[in-house]
mmCIF file of C-alpha atoms and ligand atoms in Angstrom:
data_model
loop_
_atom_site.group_PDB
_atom_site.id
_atom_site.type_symbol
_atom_site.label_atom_id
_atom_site.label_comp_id
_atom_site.label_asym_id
_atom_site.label_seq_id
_atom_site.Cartn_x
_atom_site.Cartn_y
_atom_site.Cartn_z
ATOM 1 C CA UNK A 620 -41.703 -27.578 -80.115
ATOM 2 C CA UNK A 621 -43.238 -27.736 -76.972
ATOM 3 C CA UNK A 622 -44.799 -31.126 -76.139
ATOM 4 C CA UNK A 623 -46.454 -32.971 -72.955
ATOM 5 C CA UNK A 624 -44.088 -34.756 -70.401
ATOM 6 C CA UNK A 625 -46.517 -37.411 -70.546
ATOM 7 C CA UNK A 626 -45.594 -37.794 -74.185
ATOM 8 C CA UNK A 627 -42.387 -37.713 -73.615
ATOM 9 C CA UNK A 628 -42.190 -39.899 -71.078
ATOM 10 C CA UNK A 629 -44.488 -42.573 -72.808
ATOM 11 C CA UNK A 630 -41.711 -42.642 -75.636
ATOM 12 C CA UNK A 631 -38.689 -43.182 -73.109
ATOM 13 C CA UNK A 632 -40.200 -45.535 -70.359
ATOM 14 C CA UNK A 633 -37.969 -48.347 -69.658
ATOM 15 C CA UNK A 634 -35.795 -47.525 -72.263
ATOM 16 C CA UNK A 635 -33.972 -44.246 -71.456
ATOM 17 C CA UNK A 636 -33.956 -41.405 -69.472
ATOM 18 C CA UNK A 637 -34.983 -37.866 -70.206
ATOM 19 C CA UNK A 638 -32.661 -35.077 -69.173
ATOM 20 C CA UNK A 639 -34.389 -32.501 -67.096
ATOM 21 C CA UNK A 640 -32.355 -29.105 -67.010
ATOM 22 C CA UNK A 641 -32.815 -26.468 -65.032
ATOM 23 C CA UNK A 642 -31.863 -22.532 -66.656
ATOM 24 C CA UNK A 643 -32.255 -19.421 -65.023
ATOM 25 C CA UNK A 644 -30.200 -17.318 -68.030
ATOM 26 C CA UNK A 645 -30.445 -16.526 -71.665
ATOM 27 C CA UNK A 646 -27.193 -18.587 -72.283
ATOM 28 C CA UNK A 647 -27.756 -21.572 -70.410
ATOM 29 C CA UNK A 648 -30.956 -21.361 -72.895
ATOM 30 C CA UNK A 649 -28.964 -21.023 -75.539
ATOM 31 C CA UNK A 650 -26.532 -24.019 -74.509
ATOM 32 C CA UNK A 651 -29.068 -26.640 -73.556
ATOM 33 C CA UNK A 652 -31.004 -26.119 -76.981
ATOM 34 C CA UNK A 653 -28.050 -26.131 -79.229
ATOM 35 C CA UNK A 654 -26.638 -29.232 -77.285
ATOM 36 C CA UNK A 655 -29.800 -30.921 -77.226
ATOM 37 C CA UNK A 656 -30.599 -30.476 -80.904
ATOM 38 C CA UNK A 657 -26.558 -30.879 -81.798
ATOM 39 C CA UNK A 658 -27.293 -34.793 -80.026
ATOM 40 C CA UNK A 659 -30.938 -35.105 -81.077
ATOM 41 C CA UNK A 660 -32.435 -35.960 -77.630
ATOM 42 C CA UNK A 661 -36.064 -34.480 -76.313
ATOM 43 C CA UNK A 662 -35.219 -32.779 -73.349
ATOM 44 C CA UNK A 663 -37.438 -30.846 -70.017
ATOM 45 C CA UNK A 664 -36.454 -27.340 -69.367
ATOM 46 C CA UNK A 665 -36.730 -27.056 -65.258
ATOM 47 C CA UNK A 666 -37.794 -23.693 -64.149
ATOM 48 C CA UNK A 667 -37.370 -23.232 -60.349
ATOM 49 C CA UNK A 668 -39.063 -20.830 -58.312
ATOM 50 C CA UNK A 669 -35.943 -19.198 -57.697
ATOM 51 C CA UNK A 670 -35.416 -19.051 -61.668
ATOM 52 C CA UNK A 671 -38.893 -17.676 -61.755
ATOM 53 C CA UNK A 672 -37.870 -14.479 -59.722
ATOM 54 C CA UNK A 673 -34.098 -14.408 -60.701
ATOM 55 C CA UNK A 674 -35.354 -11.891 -63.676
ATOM 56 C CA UNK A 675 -38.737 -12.626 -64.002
ATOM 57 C CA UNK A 676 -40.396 -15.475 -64.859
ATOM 58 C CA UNK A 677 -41.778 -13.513 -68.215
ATOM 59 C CA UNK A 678 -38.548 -13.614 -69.125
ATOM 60 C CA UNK A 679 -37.714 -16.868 -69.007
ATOM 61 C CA UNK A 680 -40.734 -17.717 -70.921
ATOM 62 C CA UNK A 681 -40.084 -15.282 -73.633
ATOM 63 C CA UNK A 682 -36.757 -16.721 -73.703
ATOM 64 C CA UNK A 683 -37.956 -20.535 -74.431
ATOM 65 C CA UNK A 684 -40.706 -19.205 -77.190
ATOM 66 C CA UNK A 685 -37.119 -17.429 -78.717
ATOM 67 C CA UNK A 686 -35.317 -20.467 -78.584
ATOM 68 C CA UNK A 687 -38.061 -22.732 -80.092
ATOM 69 C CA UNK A 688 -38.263 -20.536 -82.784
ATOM 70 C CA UNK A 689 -34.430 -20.499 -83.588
ATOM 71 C CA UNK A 690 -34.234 -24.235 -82.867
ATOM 72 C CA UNK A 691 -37.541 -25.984 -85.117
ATOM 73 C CA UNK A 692 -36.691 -29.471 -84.645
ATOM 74 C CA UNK A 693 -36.276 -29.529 -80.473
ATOM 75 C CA UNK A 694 -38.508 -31.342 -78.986
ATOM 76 C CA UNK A 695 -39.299 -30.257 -75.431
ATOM 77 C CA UNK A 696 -40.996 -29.923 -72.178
ATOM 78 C CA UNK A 697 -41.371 -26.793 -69.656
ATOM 79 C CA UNK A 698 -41.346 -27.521 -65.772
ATOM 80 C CA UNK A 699 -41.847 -26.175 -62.821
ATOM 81 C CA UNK A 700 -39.158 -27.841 -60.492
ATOM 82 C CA UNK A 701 -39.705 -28.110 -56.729
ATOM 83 C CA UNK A 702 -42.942 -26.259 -56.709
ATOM 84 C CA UNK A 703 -45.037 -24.942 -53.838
ATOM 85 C CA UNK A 704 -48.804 -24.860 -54.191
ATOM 86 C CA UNK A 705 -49.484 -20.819 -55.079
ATOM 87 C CA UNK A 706 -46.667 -21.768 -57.679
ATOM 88 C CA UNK A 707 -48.181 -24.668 -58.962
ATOM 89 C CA UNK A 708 -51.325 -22.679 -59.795
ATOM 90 C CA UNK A 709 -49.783 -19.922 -61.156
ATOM 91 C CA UNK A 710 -47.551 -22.294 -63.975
ATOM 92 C CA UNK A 711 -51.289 -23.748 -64.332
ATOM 93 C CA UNK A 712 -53.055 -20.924 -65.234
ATOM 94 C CA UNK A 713 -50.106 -19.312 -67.087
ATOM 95 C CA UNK A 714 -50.661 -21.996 -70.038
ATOM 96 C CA UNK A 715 -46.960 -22.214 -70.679
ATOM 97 C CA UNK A 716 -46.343 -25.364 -68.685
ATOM 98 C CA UNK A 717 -46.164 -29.009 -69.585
ATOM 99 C CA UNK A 718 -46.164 -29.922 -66.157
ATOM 100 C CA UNK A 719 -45.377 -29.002 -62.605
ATOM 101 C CA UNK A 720 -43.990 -30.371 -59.819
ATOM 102 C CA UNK A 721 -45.696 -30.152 -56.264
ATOM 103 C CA UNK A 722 -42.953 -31.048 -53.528
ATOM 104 C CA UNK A 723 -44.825 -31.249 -50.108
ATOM 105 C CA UNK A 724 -42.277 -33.738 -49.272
ATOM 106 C CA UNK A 725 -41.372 -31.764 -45.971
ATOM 107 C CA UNK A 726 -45.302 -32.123 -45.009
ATOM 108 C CA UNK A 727 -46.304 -35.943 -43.670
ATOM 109 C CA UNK A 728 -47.552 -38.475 -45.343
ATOM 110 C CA UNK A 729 -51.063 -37.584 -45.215
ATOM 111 C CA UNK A 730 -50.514 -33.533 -45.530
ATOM 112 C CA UNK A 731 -48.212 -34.720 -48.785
ATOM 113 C CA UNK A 732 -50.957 -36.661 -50.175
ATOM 114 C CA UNK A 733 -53.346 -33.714 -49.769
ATOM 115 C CA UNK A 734 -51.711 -30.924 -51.235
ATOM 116 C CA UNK A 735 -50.684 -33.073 -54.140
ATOM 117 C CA UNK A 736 -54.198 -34.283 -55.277
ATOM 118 C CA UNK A 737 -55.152 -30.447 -54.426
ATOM 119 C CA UNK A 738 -52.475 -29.824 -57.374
ATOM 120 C CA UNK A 739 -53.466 -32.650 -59.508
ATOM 121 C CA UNK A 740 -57.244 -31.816 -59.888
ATOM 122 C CA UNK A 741 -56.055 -28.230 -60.644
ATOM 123 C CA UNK A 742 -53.484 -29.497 -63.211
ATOM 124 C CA UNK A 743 -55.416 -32.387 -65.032
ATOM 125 C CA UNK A 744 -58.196 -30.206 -64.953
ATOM 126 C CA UNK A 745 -55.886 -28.017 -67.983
ATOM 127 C CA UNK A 746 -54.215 -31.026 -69.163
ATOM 128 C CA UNK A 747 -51.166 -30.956 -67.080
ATOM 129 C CA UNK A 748 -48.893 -33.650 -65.741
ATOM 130 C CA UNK A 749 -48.083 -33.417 -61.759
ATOM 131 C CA UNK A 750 -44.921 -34.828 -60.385
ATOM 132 C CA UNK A 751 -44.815 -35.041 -56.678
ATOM 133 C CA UNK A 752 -41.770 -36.028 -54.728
ATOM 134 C CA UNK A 753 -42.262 -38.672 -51.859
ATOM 135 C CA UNK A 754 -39.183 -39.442 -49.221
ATOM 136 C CA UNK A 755 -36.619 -36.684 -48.496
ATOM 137 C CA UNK A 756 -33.392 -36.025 -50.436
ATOM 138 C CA UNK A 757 -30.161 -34.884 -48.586
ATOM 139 C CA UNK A 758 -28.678 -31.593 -49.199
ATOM 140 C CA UNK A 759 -30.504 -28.528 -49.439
ATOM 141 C CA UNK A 760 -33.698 -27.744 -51.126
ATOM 142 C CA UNK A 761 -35.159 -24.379 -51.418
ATOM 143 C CA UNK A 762 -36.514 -23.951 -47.958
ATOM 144 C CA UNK A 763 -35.696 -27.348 -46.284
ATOM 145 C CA UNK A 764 -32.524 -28.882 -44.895
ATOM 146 C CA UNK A 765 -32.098 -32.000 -44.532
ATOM 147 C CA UNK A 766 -28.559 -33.423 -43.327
ATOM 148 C CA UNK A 767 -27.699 -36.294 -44.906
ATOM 149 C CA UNK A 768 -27.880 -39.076 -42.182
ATOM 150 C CA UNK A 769 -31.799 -38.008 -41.951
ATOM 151 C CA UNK A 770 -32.469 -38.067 -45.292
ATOM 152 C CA UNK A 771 -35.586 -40.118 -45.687
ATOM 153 C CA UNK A 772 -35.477 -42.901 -48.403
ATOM 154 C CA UNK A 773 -38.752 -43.688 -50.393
ATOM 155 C CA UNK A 774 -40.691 -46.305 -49.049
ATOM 156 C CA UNK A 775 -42.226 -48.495 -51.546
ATOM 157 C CA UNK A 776 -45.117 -49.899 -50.238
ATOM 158 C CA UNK A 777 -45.858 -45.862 -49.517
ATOM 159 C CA UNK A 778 -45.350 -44.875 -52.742
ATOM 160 C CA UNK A 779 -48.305 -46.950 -54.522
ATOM 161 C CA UNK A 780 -50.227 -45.856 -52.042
ATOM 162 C CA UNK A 781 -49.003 -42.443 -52.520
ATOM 163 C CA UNK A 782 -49.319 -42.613 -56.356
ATOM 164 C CA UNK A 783 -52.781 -44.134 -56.077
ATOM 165 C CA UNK A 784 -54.436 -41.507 -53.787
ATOM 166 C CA UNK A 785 -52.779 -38.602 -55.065
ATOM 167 C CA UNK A 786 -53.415 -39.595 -58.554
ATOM 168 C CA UNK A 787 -49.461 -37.603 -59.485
ATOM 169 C CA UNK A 788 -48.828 -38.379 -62.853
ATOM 170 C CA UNK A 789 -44.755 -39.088 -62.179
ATOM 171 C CA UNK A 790 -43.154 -39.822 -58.924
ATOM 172 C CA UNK A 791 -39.907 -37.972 -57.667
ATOM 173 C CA UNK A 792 -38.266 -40.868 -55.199
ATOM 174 C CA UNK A 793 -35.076 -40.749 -52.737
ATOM 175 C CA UNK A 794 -33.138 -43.309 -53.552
ATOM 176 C CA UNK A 795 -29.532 -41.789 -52.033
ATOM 177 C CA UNK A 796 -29.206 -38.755 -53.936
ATOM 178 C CA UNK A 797 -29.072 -35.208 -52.992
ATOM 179 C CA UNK A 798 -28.981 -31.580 -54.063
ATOM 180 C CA UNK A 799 -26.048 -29.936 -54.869
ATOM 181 C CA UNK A 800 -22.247 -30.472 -55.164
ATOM 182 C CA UNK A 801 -21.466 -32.181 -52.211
ATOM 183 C CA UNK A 802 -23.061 -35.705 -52.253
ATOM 184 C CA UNK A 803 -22.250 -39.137 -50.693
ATOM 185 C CA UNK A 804 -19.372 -37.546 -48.531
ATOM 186 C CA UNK A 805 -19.105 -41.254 -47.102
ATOM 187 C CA UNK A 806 -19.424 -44.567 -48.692
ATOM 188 C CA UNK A 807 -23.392 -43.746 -50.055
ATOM 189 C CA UNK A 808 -24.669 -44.754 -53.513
ATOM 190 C CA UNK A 809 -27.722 -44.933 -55.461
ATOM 191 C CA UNK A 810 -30.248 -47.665 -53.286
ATOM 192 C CA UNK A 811 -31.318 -49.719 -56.648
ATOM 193 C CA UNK A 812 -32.819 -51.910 -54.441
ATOM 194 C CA UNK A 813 -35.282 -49.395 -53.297
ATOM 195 C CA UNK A 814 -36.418 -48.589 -56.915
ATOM 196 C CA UNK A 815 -36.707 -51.469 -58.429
ATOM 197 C CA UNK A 816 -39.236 -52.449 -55.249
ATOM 198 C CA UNK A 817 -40.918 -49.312 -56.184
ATOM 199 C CA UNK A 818 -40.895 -50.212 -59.736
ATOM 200 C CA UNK A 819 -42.599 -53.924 -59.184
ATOM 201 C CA UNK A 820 -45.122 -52.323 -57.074
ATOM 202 C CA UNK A 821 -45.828 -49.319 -60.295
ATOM 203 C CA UNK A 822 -45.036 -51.255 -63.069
ATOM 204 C CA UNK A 823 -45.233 -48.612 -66.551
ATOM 205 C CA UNK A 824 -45.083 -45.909 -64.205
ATOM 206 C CA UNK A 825 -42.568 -42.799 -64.182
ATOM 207 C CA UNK A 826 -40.220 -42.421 -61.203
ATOM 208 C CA UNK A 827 -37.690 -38.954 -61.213
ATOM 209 C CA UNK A 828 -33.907 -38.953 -59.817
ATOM 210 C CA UNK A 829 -33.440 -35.866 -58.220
ATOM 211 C CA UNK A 830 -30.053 -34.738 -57.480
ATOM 212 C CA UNK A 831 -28.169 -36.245 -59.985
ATOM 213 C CA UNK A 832 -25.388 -34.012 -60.916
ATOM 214 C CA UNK A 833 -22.449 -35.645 -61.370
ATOM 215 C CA UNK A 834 -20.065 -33.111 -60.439
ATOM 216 C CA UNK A 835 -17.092 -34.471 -63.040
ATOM 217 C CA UNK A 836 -14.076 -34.401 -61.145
ATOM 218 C CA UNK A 837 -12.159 -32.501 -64.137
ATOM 219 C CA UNK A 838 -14.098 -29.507 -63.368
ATOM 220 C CA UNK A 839 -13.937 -29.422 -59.597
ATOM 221 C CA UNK A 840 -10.121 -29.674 -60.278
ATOM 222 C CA UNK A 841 -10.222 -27.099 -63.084
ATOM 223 C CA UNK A 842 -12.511 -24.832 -60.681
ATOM 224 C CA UNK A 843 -10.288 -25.504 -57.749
ATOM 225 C CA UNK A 844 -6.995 -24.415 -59.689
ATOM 226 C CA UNK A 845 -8.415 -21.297 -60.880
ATOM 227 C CA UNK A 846 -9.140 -20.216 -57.184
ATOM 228 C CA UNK A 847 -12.523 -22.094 -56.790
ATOM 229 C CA UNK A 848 -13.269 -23.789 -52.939
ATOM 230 C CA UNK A 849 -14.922 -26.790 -54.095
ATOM 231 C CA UNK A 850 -12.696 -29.555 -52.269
ATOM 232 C CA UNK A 851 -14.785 -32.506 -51.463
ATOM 233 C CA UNK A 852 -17.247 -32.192 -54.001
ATOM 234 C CA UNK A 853 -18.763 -35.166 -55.634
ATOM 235 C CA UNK A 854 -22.022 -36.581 -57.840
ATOM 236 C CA UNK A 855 -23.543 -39.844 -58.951
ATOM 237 C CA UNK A 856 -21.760 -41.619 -61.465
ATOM 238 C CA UNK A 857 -22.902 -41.346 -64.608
ATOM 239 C CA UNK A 858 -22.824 -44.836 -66.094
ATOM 240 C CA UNK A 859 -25.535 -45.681 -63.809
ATOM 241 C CA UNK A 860 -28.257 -43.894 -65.744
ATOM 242 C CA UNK A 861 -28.862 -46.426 -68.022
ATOM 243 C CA UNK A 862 -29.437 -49.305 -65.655
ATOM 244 C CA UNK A 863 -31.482 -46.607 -63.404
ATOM 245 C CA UNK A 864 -33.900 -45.842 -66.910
ATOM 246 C CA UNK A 865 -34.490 -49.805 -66.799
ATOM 247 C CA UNK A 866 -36.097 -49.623 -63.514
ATOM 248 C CA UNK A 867 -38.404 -47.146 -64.397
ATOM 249 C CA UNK A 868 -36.848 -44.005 -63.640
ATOM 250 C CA UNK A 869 -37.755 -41.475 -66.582
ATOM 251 C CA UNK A 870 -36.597 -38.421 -65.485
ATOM 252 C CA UNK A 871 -33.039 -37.370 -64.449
ATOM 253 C CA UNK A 872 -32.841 -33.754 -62.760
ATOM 254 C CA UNK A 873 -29.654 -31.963 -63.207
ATOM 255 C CA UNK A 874 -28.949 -28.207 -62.499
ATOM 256 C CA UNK A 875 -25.433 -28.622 -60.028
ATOM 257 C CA UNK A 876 -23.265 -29.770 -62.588
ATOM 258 C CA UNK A 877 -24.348 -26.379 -65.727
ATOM 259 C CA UNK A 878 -23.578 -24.304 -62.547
ATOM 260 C CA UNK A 879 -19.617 -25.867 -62.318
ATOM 261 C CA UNK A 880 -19.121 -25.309 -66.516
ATOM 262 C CA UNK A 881 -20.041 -21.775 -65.747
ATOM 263 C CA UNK A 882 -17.902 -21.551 -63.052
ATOM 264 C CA UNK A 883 -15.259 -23.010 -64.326
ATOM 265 C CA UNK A 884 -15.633 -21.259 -67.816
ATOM 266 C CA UNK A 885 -15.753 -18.124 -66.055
ATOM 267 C CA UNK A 886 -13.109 -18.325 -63.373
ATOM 268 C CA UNK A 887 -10.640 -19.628 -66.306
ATOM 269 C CA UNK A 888 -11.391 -16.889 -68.517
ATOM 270 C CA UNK A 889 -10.685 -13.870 -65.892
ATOM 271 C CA UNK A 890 -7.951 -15.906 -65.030
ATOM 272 C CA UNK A 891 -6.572 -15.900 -68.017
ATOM 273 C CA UNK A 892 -7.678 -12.954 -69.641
ATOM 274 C CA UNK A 893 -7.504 -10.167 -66.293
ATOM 275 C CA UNK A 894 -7.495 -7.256 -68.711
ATOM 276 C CA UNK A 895 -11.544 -8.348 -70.148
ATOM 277 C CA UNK A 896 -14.259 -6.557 -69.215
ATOM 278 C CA UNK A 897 -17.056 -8.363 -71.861
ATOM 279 C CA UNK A 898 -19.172 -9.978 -70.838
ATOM 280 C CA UNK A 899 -20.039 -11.774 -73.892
ATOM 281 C CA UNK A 900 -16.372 -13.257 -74.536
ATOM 282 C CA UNK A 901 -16.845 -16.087 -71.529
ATOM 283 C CA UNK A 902 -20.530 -15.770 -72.768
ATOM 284 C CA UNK A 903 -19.637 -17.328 -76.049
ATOM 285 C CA UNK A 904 -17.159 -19.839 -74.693
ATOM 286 C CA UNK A 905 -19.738 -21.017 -71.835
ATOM 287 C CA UNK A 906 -22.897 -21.410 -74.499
ATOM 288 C CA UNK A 907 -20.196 -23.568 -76.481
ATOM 289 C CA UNK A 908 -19.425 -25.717 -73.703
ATOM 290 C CA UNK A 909 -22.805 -26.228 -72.094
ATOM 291 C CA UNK A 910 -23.779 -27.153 -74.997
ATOM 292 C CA UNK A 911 -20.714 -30.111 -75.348
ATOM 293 C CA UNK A 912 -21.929 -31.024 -71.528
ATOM 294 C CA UNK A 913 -25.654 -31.449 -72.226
ATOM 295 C CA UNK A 914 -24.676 -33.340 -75.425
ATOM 296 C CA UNK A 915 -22.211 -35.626 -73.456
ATOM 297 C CA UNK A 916 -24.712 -35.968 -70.634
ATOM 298 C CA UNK A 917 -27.449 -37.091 -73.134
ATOM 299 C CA UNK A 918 -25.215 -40.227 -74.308
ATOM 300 C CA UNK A 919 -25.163 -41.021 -70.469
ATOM 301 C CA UNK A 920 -28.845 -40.919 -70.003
ATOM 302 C CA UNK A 921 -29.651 -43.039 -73.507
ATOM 303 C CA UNK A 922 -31.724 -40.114 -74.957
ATOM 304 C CA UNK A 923 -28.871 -39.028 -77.756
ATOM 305 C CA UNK A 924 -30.294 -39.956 -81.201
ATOM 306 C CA UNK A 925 -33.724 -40.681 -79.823
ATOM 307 C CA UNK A 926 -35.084 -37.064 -81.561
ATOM 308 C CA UNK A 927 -36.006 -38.940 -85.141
ATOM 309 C CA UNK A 928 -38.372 -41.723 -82.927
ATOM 310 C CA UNK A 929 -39.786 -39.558 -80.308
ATOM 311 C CA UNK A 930 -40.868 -36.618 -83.373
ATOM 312 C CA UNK A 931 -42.063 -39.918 -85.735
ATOM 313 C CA UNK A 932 -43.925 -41.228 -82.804
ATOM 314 C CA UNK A 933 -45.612 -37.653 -81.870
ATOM 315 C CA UNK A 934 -46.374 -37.317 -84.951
ATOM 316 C CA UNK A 935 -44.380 -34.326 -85.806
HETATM 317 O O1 LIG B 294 -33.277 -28.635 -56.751
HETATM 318 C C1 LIG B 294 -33.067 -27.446 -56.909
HETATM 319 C C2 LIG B 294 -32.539 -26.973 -58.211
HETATM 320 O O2 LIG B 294 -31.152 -27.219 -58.300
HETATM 321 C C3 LIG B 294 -32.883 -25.533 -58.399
HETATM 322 O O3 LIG B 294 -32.090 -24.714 -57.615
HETATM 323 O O4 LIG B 294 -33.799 -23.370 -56.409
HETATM 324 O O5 LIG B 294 -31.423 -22.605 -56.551
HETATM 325 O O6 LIG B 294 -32.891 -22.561 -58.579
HETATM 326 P P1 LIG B 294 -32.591 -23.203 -57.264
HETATM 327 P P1 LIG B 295 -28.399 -31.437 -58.740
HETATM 328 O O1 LIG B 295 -28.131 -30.472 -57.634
HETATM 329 O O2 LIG B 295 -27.739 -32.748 -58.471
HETATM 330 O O3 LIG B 295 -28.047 -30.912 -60.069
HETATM 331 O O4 LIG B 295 -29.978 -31.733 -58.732
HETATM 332 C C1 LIG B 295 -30.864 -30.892 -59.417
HETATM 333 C C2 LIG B 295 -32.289 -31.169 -59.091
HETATM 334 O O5 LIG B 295 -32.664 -32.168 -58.515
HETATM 335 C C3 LIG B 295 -33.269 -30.157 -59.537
HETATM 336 O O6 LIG B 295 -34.558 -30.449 -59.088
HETATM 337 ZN ZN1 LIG B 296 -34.568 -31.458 -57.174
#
């Protein structure tokens, strides 16, 4: 069932961390709902703007209402992930969304604060929670790079000011992290110090990790030995979910790490099996596995076995 983020992330404040997932395919659909339900966590389905356009983003849709109906006891959110403002409106007025995500982080402070609340009065005007992003992540993002050694970190004292202007309902924060498989390629970590300022300055409210693939080092190997080129690659360690969900953070985005499984599933299988043309053979084997990594991945962020609570306390 589709349900609010707000909800969602009333029920897990402080206490665990909800596992945001971003699909772009009917069997990563398939994978995140059966591994989601299989370890009874809620979960938010991300849909970026390049998922949106990858078929179309009718598909996708008609994809989650499938999966919703084959799968009655998930409990769930739909997202727009790293939206732009004509997106934003467009997930608004569609009716399908439980919340969007507005990232004028590129913009400055003051442009950033305007094209958020420009979102937000749109969104809460349907009932629609706004996440906005605040600080710049290393990596790459859609249409901005950022090397690492620029990458902005949150400020604090900014971000209640931020929160309070904009009125954003959730608040995406650089705290180290960045997009894709290549992260802290020197000594960097998560800067806990930075949230847990931000969270004594927005005490009760919900901050996002971004970037937070961990990029297991099994499958880089595994990818690597069946002719992938992913030397080097690395992620945030896992274990430090838990402490991160204490300090407010609500929200855990991860997309990088699906994308090895399939790649790994995939280069294995042709590997192994040169003479297969179906598609649906490493088809079945990846919706197996995705679904074993979003279950795993659920223990990490605390929300495995919180299904029962979060559906008692919705009322469902
Ligand atoms: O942060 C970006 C997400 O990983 C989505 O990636 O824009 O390539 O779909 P994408
Ligand atoms: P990863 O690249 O670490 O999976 O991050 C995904 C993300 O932040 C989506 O918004
Ligand atoms: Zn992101």
């Amino acid at each position: 069932m589709i349900v609010t983020t707000k909800d969602l992330f009333k029920t897990a404040y402080g206490k665990y961390a909800i596992g945001a997932y971003n699909i772009n395919n009917l069997e990563q659909c398939m994978g995140l709902f059966r591994g989601n339900v299989d370890s009874q966590a809620p979960f938010i389905i991300q849909i970026s703007k390049g998922a949106r356009s990858y078929t179309d983003k009718a598909m996708l849709e008609a994809l989650i209402r499938g999966a919703d109906e084959l799968f009655p006891q998930a409990v769930f959110a739909v997202h727009l992930d790293h939206g732009d403002e004509e997106t934003c409106y467009d997930c608004i007025d569609s009716g399908f969304y439980s919340s969007v995500m507005i990232d004028a982080s590129h913009e400055d402070f003051e442009g950033n604060i305007a094209a958020t609340k420009r979102v937000v009065d749109a969104a809460h005007a349907k009932g629609i929670a706004v996440e906005a992003e605040l600080g710049q992540l290393g990596g790459v993002e859609e249409h901005v790079v950022v090397s690492e050694e620029e990458a902005k970190l949150t400020n604090p004292a900014q971000a209640k000011e931020f929160v309070e202007r904009s009125g954003c309902d959730s608040l995406a924060c650089a705290i180290g992290t960045s997009h894709g498989a290549f992260k802290f390629s020197g000594t960097q970590g998560l800067h806990f110090d930075v949230l847990e300022d931000i969270q004594k300055r927005l005490p009760g409210f919900p901050l996002v990790m971004h970037g937070s693939s961990s990029v297991p080092q099994d499958e880089v190997e595994r990818i690597n030995k069946a002719g992938g080129k992913l030397e080097g690659a690395k992620g945030v360690d896992a274990d430090q979910f838990k402490h991160a969900a204490e300090l407010g953070v609500t929200k855990v985005n991860i997309d990088t790490d699906g994308r090895l499984v399939w790649t790994r599933v995939h280069r294995e299988h042709f590997l192994e099996h040169p003479d297969n043309f179906d598609l649906r053979k490493p088809g079945i084997v990846f919706m197996d596995e995705y679904a074993k990594f979003i279950a795993g991945k659920n223990e990490k962020l605390g929300s495995a076995g919180q299904l029962p609570k979060v559906r008692q306390v919705l009322g469902l």
